[in-house]
Short mmCIF file of C-alpha atoms in Angstrom, two decimals:
data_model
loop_
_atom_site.label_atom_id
_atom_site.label_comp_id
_atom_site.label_asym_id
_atom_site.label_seq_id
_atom_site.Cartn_x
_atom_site.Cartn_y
_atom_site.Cartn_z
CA UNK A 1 -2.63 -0.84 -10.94
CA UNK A 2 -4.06 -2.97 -8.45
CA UNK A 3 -2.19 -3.04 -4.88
CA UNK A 4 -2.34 -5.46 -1.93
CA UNK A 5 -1.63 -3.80 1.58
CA UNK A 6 -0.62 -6.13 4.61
CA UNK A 7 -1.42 -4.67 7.68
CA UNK A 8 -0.29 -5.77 11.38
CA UNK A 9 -2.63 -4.76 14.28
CA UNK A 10 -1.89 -6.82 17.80
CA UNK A 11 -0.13 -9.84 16.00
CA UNK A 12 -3.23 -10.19 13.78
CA UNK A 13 -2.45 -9.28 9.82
CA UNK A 14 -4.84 -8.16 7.52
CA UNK A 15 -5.41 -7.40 3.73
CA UNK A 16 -6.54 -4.88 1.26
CA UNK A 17 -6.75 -4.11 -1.98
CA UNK A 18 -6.65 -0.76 -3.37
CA UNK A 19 -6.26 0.64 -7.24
CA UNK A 20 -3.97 3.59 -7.79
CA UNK A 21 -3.07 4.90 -11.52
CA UNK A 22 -0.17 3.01 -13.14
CA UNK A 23 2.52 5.96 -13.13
CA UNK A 24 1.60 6.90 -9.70
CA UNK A 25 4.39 5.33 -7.89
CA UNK A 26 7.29 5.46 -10.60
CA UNK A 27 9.87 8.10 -8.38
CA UNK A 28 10.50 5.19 -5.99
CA UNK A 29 12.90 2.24 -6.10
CA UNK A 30 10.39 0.50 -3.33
CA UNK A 31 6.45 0.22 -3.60
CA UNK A 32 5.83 0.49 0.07
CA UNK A 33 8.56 3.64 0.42
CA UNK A 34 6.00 5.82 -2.51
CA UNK A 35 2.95 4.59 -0.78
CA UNK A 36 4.33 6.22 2.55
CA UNK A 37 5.97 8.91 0.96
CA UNK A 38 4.11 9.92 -1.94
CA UNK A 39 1.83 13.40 -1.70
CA UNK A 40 -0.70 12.24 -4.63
CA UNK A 41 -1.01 9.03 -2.83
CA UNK A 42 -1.71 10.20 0.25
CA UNK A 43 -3.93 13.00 -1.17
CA UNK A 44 -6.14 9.73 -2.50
CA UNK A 45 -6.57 7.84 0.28
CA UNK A 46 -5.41 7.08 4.29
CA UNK A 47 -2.95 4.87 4.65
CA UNK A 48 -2.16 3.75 8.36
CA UNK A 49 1.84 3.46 7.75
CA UNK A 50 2.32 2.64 11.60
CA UNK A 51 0.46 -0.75 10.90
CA UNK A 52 1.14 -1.71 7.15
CA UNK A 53 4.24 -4.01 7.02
CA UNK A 54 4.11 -5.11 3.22
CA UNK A 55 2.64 -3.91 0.11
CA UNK A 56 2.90 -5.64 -3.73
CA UNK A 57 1.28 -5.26 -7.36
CA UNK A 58 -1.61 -7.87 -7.80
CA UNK A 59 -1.41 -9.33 -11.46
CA UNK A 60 -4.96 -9.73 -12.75
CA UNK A 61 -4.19 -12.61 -14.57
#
């Protein structure tokens, strides 16, 4: 699955894309709360949580 992350840094927001397997996130009611929270996820990559403010699923189509 293909994310978008929204990052704040000194009133100046940012994107990125990332790709994380599809079930990765499923134990969470909120995609930003398993991409803060979630120990495979964070095993995979850094995530600065202090700046990202928003996160959703990019549909390819």
């Amino acid at each position: 699955m293909k994310i978008r992350l929204l990052f704040v840094d000194d009133g100046n927001y940012h994107h990125e894309e990332i790709e994380l397997p599809g079930g990765s996130l499923g134990d969470y009611d909120r995609l930003i709360d398993g991409l803060r929270e979630d120990p495979g996820v964070l095993r995979q990559l850094f995530l600065d949580v202090e700046r990202l403010c928003a996160a959703w699923v990019v549909d390819d189509d």
